[in-house]
Short mmCIF file of C-alpha atoms and ligand atoms in Angstrom, two decimals:
data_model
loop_
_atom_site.label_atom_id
_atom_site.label_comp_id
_atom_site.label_asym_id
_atom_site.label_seq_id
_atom_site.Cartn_x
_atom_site.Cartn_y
_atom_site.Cartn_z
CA UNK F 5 -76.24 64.33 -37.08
CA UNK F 6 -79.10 62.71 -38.67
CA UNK F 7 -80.57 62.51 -41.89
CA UNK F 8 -83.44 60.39 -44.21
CA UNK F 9 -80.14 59.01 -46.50
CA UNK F 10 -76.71 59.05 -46.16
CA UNK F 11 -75.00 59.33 -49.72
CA UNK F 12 -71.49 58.43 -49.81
CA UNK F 13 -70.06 60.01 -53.36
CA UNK F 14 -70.62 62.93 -55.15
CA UNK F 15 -70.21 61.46 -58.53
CA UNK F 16 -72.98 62.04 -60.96
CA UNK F 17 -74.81 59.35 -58.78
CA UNK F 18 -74.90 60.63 -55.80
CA UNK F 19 -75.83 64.27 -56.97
CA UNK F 20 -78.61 63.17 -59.07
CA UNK F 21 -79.55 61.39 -55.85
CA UNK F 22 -79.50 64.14 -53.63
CA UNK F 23 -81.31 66.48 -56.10
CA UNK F 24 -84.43 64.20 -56.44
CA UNK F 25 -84.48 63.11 -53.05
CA UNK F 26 -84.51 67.11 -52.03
CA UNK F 27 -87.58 67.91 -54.58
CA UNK F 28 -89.53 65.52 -53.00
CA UNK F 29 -88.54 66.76 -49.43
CA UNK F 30 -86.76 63.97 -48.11
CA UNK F 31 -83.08 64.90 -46.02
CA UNK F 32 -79.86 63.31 -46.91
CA UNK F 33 -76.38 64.20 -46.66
CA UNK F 34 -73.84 63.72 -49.37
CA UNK F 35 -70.21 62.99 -48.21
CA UNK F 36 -67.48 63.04 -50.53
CA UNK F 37 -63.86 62.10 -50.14
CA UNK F 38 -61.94 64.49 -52.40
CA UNK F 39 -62.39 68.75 -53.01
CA UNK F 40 -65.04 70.59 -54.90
CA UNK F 41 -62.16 71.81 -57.93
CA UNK F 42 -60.60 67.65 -58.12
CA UNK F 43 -64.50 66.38 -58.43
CA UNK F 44 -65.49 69.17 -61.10
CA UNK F 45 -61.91 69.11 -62.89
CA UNK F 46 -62.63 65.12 -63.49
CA UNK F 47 -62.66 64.13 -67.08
CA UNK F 48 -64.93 61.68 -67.88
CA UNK F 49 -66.81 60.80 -70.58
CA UNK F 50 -69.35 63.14 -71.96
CA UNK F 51 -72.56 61.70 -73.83
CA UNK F 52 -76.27 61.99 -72.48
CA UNK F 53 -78.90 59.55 -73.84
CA UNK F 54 -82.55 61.06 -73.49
CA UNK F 55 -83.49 59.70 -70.34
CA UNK F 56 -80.14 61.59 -69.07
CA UNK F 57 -81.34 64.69 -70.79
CA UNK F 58 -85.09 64.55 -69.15
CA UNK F 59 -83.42 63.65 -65.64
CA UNK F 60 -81.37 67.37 -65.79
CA UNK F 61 -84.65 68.93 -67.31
CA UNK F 62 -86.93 67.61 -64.62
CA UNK F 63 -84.89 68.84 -61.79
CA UNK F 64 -84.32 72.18 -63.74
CA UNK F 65 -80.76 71.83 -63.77
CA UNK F 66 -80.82 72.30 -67.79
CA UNK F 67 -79.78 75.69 -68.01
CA UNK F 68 -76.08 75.18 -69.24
CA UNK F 69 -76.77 72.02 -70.38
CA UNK F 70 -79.21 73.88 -73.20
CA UNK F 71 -76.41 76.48 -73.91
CA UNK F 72 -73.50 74.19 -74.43
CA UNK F 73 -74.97 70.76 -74.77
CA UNK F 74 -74.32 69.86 -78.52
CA UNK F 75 -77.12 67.81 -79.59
CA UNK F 76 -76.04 65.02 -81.98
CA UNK F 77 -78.63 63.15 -84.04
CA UNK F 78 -76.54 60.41 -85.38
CA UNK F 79 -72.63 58.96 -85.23
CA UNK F 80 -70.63 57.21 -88.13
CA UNK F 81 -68.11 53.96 -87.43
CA UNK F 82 -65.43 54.06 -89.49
CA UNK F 83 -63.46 50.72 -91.36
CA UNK F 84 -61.42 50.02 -94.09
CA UNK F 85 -61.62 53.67 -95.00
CA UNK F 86 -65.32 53.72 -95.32
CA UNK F 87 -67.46 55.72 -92.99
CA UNK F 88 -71.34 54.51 -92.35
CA UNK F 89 -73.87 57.19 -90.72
CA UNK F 90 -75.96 55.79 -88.14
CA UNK F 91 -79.10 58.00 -88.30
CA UNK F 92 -80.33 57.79 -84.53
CA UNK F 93 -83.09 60.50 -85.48
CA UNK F 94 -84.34 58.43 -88.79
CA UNK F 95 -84.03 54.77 -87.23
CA UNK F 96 -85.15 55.41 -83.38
CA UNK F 97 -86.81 58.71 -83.12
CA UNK F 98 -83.91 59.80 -80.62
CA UNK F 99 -80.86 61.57 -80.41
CA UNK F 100 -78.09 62.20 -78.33
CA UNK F 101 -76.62 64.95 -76.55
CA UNK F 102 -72.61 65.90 -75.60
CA UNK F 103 -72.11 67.79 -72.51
CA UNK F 104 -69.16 66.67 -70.29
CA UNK F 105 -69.55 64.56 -67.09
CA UNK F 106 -67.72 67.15 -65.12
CA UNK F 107 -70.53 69.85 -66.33
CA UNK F 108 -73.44 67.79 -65.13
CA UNK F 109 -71.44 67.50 -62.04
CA UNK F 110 -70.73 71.51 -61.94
CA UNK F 111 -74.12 71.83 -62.70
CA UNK F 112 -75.67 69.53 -59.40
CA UNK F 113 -72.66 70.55 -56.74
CA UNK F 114 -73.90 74.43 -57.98
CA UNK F 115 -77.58 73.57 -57.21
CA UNK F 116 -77.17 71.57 -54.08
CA UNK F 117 -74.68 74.72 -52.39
CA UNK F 118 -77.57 77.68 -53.73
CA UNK F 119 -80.06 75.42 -51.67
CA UNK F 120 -78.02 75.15 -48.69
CA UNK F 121 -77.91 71.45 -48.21
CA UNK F 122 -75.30 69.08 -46.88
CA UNK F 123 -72.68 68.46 -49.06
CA UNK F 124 -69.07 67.66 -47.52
CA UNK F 125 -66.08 67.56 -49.41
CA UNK F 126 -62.91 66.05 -48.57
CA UNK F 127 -65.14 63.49 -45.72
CA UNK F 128 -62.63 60.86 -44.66
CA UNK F 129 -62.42 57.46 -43.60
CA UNK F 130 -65.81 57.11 -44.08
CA UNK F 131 -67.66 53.84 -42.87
CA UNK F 132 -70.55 52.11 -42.86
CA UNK F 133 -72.10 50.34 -39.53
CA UNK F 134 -75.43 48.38 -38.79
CA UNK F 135 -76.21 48.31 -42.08
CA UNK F 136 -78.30 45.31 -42.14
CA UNK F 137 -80.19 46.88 -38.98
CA UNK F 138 -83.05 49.17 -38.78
CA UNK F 139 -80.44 52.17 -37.92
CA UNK F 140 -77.51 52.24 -40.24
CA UNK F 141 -75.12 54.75 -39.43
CA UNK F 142 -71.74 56.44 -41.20
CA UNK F 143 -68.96 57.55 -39.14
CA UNK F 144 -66.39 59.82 -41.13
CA UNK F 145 -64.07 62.62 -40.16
CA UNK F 146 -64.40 66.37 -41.30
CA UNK F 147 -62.64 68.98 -40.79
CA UNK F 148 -60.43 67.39 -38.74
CA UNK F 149 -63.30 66.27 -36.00
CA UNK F 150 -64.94 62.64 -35.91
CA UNK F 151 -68.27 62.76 -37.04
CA UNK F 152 -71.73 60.33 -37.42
CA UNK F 153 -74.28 60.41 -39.47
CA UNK F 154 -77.51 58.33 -38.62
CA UNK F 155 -79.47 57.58 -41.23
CA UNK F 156 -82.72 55.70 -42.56
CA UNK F 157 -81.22 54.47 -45.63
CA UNK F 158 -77.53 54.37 -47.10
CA UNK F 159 -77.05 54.74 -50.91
CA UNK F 160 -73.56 54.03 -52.22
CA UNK F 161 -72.50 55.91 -54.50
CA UNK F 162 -68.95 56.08 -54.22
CA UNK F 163 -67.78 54.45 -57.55
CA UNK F 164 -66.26 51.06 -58.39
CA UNK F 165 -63.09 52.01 -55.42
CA UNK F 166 -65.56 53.10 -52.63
CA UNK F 167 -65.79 51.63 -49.74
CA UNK F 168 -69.85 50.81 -49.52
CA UNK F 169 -69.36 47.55 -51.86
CA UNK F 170 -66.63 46.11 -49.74
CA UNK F 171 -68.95 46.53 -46.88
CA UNK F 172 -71.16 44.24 -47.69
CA UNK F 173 -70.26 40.68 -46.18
CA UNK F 174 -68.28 38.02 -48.18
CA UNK F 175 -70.90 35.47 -49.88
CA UNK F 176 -74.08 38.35 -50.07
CA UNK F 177 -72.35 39.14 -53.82
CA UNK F 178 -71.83 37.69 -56.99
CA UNK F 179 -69.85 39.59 -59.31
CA UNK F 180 -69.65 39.40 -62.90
CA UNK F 181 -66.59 40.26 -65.15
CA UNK F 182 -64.41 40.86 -67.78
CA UNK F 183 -61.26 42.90 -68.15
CA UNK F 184 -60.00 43.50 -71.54
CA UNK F 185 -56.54 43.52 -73.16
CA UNK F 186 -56.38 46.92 -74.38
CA UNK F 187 -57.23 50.81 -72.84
CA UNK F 188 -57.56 54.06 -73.96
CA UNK F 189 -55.33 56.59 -74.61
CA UNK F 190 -57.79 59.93 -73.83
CA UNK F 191 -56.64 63.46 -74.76
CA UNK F 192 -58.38 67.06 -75.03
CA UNK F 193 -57.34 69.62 -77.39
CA UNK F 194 -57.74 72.76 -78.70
CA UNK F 195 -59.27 72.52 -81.88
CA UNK F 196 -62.20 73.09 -83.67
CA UNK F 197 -64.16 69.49 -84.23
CA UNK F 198 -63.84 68.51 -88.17
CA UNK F 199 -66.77 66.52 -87.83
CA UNK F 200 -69.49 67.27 -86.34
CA UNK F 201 -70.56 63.65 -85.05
CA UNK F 202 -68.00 61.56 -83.32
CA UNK F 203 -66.54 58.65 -85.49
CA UNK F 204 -65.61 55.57 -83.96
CA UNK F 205 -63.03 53.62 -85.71
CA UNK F 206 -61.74 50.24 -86.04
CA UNK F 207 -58.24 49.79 -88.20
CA UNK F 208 -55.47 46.90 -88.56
CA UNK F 209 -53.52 49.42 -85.74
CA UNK F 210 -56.46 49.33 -83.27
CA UNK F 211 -59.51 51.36 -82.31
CA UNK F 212 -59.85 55.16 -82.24
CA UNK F 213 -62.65 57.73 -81.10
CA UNK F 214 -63.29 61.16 -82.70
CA UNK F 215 -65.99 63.14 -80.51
CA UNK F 216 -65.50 67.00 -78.93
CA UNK F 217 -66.49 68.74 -76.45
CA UNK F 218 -67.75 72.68 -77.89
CA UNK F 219 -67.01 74.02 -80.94
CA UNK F 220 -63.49 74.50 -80.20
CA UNK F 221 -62.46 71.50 -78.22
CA UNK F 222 -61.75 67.91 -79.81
CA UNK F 223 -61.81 64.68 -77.74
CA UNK F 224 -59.99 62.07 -79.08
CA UNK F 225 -59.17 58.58 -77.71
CA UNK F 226 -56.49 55.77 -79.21
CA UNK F 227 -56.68 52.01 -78.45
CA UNK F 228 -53.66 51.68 -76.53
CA UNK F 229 -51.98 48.77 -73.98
CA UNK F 230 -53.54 48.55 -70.50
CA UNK F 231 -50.07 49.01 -68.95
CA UNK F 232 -49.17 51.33 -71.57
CA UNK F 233 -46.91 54.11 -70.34
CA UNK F 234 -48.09 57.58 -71.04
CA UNK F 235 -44.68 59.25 -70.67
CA UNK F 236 -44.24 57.29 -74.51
CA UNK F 237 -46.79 59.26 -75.71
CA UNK F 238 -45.78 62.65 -77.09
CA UNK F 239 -48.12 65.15 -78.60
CA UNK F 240 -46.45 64.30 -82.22
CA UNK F 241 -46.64 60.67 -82.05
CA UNK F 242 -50.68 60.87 -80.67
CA UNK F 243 -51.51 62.79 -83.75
CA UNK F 244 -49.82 60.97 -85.95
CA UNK F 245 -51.50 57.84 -84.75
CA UNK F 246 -54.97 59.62 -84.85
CA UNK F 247 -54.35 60.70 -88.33
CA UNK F 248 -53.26 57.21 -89.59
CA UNK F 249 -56.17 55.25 -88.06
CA UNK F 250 -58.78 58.42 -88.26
CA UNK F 251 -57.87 58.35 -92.48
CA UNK F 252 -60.89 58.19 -94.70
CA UNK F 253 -61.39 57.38 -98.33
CA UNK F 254 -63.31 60.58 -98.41
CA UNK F 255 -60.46 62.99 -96.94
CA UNK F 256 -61.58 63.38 -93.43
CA UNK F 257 -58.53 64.16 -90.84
CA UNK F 258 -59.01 65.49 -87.19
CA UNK F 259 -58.13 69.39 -86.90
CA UNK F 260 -54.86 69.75 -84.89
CA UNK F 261 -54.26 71.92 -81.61
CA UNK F 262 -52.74 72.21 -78.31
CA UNK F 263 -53.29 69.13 -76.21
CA UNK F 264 -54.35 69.87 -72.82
CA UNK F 265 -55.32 66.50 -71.05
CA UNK F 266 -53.96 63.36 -71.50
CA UNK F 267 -55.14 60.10 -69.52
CA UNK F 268 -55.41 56.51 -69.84
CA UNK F 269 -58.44 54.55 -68.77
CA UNK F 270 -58.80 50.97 -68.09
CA UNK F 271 -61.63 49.23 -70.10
CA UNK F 272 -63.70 46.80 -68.13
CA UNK F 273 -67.22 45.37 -67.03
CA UNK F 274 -68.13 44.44 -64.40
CA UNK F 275 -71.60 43.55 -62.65
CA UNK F 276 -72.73 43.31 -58.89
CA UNK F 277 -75.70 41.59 -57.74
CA UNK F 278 -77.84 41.72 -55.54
CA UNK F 279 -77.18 46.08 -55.73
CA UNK F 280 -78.85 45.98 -52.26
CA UNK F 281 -78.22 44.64 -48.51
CA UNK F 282 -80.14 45.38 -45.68
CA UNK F 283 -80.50 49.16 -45.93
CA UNK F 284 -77.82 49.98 -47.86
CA UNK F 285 -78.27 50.34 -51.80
CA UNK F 286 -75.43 50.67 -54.43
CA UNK F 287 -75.82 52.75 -57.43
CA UNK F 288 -73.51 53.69 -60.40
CA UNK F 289 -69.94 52.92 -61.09
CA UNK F 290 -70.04 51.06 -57.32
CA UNK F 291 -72.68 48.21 -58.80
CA UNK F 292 -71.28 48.04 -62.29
CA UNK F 293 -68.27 49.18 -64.94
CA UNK F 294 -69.02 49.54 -68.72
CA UNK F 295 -66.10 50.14 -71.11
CA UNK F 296 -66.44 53.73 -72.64
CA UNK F 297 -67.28 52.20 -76.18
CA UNK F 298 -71.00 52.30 -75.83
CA UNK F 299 -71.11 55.75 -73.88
CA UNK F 300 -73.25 54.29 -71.38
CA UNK F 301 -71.17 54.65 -68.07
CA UNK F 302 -72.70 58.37 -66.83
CA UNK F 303 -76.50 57.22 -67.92
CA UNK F 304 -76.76 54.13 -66.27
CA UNK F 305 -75.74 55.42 -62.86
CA UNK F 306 -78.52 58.40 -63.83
CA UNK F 307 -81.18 55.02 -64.02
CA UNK F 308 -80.11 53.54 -61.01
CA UNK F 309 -80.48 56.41 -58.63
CA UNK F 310 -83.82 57.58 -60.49
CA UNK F 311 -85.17 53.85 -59.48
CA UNK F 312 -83.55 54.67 -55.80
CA UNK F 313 -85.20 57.58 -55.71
CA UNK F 314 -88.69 56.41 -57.18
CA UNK F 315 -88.32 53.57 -54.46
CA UNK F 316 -87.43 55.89 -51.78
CA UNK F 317 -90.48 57.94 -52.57
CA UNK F 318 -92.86 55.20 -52.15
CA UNK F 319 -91.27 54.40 -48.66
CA UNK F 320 -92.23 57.97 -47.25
CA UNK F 321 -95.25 59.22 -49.42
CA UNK F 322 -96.84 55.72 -49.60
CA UNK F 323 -95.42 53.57 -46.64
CA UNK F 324 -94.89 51.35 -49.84
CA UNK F 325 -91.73 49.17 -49.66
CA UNK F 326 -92.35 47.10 -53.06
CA UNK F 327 -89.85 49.13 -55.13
CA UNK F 328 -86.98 49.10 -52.59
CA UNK F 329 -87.42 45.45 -52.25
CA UNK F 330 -87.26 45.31 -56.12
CA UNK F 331 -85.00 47.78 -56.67
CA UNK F 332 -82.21 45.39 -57.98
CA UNK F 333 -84.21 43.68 -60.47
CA UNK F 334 -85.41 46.91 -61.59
CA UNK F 335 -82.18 48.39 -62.52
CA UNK F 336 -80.39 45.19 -63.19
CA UNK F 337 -82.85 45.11 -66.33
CA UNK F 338 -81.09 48.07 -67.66
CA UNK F 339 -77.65 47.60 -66.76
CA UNK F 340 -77.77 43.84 -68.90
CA UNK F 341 -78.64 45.22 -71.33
CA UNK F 342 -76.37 48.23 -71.51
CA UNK F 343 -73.44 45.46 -70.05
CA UNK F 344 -74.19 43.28 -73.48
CA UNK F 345 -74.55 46.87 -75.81
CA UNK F 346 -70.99 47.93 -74.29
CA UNK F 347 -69.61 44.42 -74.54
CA UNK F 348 -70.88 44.36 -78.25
CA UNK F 349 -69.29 47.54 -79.65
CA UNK F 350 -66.28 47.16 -77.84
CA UNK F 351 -65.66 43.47 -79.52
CA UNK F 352 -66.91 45.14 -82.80
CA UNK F 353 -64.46 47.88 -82.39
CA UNK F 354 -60.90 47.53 -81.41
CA UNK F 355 -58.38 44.94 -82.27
CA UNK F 356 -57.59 43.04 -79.36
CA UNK F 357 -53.05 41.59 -79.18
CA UNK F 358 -54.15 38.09 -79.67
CA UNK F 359 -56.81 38.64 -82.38
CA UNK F 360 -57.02 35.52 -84.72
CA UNK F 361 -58.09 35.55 -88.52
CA UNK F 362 -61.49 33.88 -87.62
CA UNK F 363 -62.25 36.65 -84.84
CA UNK F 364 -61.27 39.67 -87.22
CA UNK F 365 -63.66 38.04 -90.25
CA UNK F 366 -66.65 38.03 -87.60
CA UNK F 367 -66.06 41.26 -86.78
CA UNK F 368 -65.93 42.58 -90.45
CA UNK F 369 -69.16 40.09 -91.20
CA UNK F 370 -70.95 42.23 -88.43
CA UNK F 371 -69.33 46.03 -89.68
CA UNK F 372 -70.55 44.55 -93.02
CA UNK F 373 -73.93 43.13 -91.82
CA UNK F 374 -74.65 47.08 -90.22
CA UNK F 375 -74.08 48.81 -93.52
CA UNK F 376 -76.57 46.37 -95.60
CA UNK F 377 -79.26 45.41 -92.72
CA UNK F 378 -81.55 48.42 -91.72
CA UNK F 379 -82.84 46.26 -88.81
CA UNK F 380 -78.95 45.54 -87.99
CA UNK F 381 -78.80 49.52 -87.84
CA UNK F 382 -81.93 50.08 -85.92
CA UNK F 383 -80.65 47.69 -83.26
CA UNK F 384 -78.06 49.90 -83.21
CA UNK F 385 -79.09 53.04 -82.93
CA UNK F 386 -81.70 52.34 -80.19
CA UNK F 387 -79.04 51.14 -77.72
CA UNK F 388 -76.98 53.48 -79.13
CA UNK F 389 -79.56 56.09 -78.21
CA UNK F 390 -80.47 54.61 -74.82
CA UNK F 391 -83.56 52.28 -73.89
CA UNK F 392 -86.03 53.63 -71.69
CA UNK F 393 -86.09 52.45 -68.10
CA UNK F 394 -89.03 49.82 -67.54
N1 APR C 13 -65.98 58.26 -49.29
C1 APR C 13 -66.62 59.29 -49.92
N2 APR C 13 -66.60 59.45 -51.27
C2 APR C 13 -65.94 58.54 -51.98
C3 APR C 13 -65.28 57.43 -51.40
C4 APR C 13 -65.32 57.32 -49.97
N3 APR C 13 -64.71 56.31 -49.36
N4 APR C 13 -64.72 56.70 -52.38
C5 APR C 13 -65.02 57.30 -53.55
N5 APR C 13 -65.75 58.42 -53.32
C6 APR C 13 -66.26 59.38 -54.31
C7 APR C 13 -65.33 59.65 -55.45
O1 APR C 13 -64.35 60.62 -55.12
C8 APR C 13 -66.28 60.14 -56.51
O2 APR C 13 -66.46 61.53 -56.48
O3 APR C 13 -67.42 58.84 -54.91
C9 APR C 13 -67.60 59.46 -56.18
C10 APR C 13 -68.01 58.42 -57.19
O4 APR C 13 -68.29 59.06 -58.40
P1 APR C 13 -68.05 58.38 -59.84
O5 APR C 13 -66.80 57.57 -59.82
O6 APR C 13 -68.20 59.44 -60.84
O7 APR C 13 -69.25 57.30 -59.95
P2 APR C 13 -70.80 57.48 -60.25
O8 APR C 13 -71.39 58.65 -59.57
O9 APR C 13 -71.37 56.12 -60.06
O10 APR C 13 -70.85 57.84 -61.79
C11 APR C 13 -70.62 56.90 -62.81
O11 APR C 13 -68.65 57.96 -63.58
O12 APR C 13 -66.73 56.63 -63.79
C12 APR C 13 -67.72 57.34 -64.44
O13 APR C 13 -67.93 56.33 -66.51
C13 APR C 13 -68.46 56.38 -65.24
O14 APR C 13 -69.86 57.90 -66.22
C14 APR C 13 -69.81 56.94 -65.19
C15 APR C 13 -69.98 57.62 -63.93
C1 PHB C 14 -66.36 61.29 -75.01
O1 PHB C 14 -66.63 62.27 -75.72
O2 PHB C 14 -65.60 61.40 -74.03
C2 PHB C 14 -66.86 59.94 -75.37
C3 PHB C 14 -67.77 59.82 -76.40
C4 PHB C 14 -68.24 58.57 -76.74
C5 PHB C 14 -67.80 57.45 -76.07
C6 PHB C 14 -66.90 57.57 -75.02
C7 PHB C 14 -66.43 58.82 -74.67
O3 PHB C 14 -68.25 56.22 -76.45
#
């Protein structure tokens, strides 16, 4: 077989890949490990920044996302009983949107199948050779037969477990981290949201998050241990947690319903640079982690691929290489940026085991600083809201 561009992963990365690769007429091949239903069953975060929202609108993949999509023009953070608005619309001129990860996905899979090109599911031990040559190729079995795939580029999108980062030789990559004491406790229930913005709230017991998913589904996330054992958690004890550290001056509690999804995710960042060796080129969750906090995750991956795909344009339309060469810089501008945002509300946020007095009075100083400085709250709500690429 042979294609333009291998894509391993068909995370919202590698669709959004495919997708604008396919408008603009160049082949590639998407090969994904697990099934269709395990890939579009995948919680994941849910919130689309307006670059996100232009991406799905560009490549008329919108439809559903128009329906369902609840567009959100501001969020509150919630301490010490007091709840502060951050008016996105009023301080940045931009808003929001909250449509589930696994929808956008839905949404791309459905397109790429109705257009009838490659996209193979459950693709196993999948490789990478001659990368760093002129002809890279991926060897993989499906359907039980060995298979390869020559290509003219490779993009990895395969998320942070893949195997297209490990690939590249020892030495090419730096990698920048930090893990943090504390995850999330996730669940998704059937209840009508209370609020209609999400709330994000730090209390003496730790973080929570109050955001939905349609008008009768809540999403609802607890600061929790990163080893901590779900099995501890039953529904009783996660809503009376939620209630205790959801509790406003003002009355606000979370309406109640069946749980139906539980999960615990790991918070961490993590950078990769260069995102690029010989012809391969890593995008998304395989080049960098953001902790949830700043709602990032999904849109970054959405900038990285629409700078892969920009680049890849140039190579075939315009025999221009610049913007593959440059590619890393180009999205590594973004994903700072997003990596300090994410960083920042997560250290405004949740309370970590070992916090001392000195660290919890700068973090009230800065809750404090946000509801007295407009600038404090424009800064804010444009990261909040997404920066555009440059
Ligand atoms: N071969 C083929 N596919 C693979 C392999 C492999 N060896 N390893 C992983 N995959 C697939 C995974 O099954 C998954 O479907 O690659 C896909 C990667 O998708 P995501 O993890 O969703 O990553 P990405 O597309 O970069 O999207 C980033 O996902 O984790 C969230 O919060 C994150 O919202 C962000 C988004
Ligand atoms: C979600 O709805 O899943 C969600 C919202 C905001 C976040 C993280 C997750 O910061």
């Amino acid at each position: 077989m042979r294609t333009h561009v291998g894509i391993v992963g068909a995370g919202p990365a590698g669709l959004f890949l495919a997708e604008f690769l396919r408008q603009a007429g160049i082949d590639c091949v998407v090969l994904e490990a697990r099934d269709r239903e395990y890939v579009q069953q995948r919680v994941r975060a849910g919130v689309l920044e307006q670059g996100s929202i232009d991406a799905m609108r560009q490549l008329g993949v919108d439809a559903r996302m128009n329906e369902l999509g609840l567009e959100h023009h501001g969020f509150e953070l919630l301490w010490g009983g007091r709840r502060l608005r951050i008016d996105m619309s009023e301080l940045c001129g931009r808003s929001i949107t909250v449509y589930g990860q696994q929808e956008v996905v839905k949404d791309l899979i459905d397109r790429r199948l109705e257009v009838g090109e490659p996209l193979l599911f459950e693709a196993s031990d999948v490789q990478l050779h001659d990368v760093d040559s002129d002809a890279p190729r991926i060897t993989f079995t499906h359907d039980g037969t060995a298979q390869e795939l020559q290509c003219d580029f490779i993009a990895g999108c395969d998320g942070f477990h893949g195997i297209s980062r490990p690939t590249v030789p020892e030495g090419v990559l730096q990698t920048f981290e930090r893990v943090y004491p504390f995850a999330w406790l996730g669940i998704l229930a059937h209840a009508a949201p209370s609020n209609e913005e999400l709330i994000y709230a730090n209390t003496d017991r730790g973080f929570a998050l109050y955001s939905m998913r349609s008008p009768t589904v809540t999403r609802l996330y607890l600061q929790v241990a990163p080893d901590e054992d779900i099995a501890q958690w039953s529904d009783d004890r996660i809503w009376s947690e939620l209630r205790t550290r959801l509790r406003t001056d003002d009355g606000f509690a979370p309406n109640e319903g069946e749980i139906f999804e539980k999960g615990i995710t790991p918070m961490r960042s993590f950078v990769t640079e260069p995102m690029q060796w010989g012809r391969l080129f890593l995008a998304g969750d395989a080049a960098h982690i953001v902790p949830p906090t700043g709602a990032k995750g999904m849109n970054v991956a959405i900038a990285d691929v629409q700078n892969l795909s920009e680049a890849l344009i140039a190579h075939y339309r315009d025999t221009d290489d610049a913007q593959l060469v440059g590619y890393t810089e180009r999205c590594l501008r973004k994903i700072w940026r997003v990596e300090h945002f994410s960083w920042f509300m997560t250290s405004m946020m949740h309370r970590p085991p070992d916090q001392d007095p000195f660290a919890a009075k700068l973090q009230r100083s800065q809750l404090d600083y946000l509801a007295t400085s407009h600038a404090a709250r424009v800064s804010l709500a444009e990261n909040y809201a997404g920066l555009p690429r440059t």
